[in-house]
Amino acid sequence: GAVVSQHPSRVICKSGTSVKIECRSLDFQATTMFWYRQFPKQSLMLMATSNEGSKATYEQGVEKDKFLINHASLTLSTLTVTSAHPEDSSFYICSARDSRSSYNSPLHFGNGTRLTVT
Amino acid sequence: AQSVTQLDSHVSVSEGTPVLLRCNYSSSYSPSLFWYVQHPNKGLQLLLKYTSAATLVKGINGFEAEFKKSETSFHLTKPSAHMSDAAEYFCVVEDTGRRALTFGSGTRLQVQP
């Protein structure tokens, strides 16, 4: 079945540094990918919609300069947390749907990235 | 706007007994609804989905859910709980325009031996 690979699975960084998270669709093409954030013991909140070849669409309240999204190819989207601070510590999950599949095809999720900012 | 409400933040059952996880949705038109499961520090796995076909949807691992339009509900059930079912369960509705998902607050299922 379709697989979404997310890397790294865990990352610890110092406050003020930037961290890049990659999301790859391994056996399908995805013109659109979604980035979610999950705080401990809470639900997933959509951060932004990543669009191949164009600008990402951010949800209200999400800082686009803080969370840079690049979707340079049909199989790769990256999320860069710039100048990370402890409050950015969270679980980040990406998802993607096969662009060539039927309308009702499900989203496939990566295994998430646990970011800890010290 | 579409939304889902999971009525229980935590459910505890004994192994071998039935499971019921409740979900109500709000949508101005016929929604696409999903149940996902998340094990600790893991990504999400699709259990089942409803997309306006049969109202009783069968998923993986013995789970099923029934779409009831009159009650705006999409409750998840399983006849007999297994220890491996212990996880976080999310009821999800799809925004048919953007095709992004809106997650419920989650229900933590605990299975006692």
Coordinates of N, CA, C and O in Angstrom, one line a residue, chain A residues 3-7 22-26 28 35 75-77 94 109-112:
Chain A
V3 N 2.8 4.5 1.1 CA 3.5 4.8 2.3 C 4.0 6.2 2.2 O 4.5 6.7 1.2
V4 N 3.9 6.8 3.4 CA 4.5 8.2 3.5 C 5.6 8.1 4.6 O 5.4 7.6 5.7
S5 N 6.8 8.5 4.2 CA 7.9 8.4 5.0 C 8.2 9.8 5.6 O 8.3 10.8 4.8
Q6 N 8.4 9.9 6.9 CA 8.7 11.2 7.5 C 10.0 11.0 8.3 O 10.2 10.1 9.0
H7 N 10.8 12.1 8.1 CA 12.2 12.0 8.7 C 12.6 13.4 9.2 O 12.4 14.4 8.5
E22 N 11.2 16.3 6.8 CA 10.9 15.9 5.4 C 9.7 14.9 5.4 O 9.6 14.0 6.3
C23 N 8.9 15.0 4.4 CA 7.8 14.1 4.2 C 7.8 13.7 2.8 O 7.7 14.5 1.8
R24 N 7.9 12.3 2.6 CA 8.0 11.8 1.2 C 6.9 10.8 1.0 O 6.7 9.9 1.8
S25 N 6.4 10.9 -0.2 CA 5.4 9.8 -0.6 C 6.3 8.8 -1.4 O 7.0 9.2 -2.4
L26 N 6.3 7.6 -0.9 CA 7.3 6.6 -1.5 C 6.9 5.9 -2.8 O 7.7 5.6 -3.6
F28 N 3.9 6.9 -4.6 CA 2.8 7.7 -5.3 C 3.2 9.1 -5.4 O 4.1 9.6 -4.7
W35 N 0.3 19.3 6.7 CA 1.1 19.2 7.9 C 0.2 19.5 9.1 O -0.5 20.5 9.2
T75 N 6.8 14.3 -4.8 CA 7.0 13.3 -3.7 C 7.6 13.8 -2.5 O 7.9 13.1 -1.5
L76 N 7.9 15.1 -2.4 CA 8.6 15.6 -1.2 C 8.0 17.0 -0.8 O 8.0 17.9 -1.6
S77 N 7.7 17.1 0.5 CA 7.4 18.3 1.1 C 8.2 18.5 2.4 O 8.5 17.5 3.1
C94 N 2.9 14.6 8.9 CA 2.4 15.0 7.6 C 1.5 13.9 7.0 O 1.5 12.8 7.5
F109 N -0.7 8.8 6.3 CA 0.1 9.6 7.3 C 1.5 9.1 7.5 O 1.7 7.9 7.4
G110 N 2.4 10.0 7.7 CA 3.7 9.6 8.1 C 3.7 9.2 9.6 O 2.7 9.4 10.3
N111 N 4.8 8.7 10.1 CA 4.8 8.3 11.5 C 5.2 9.4 12.5 O 5.3 9.2 13.7
G112 N 5.3 10.6 11.9 CA 5.5 11.8 12.8 C 6.9 12.1 13.2 O 7.8 11.2 13.1

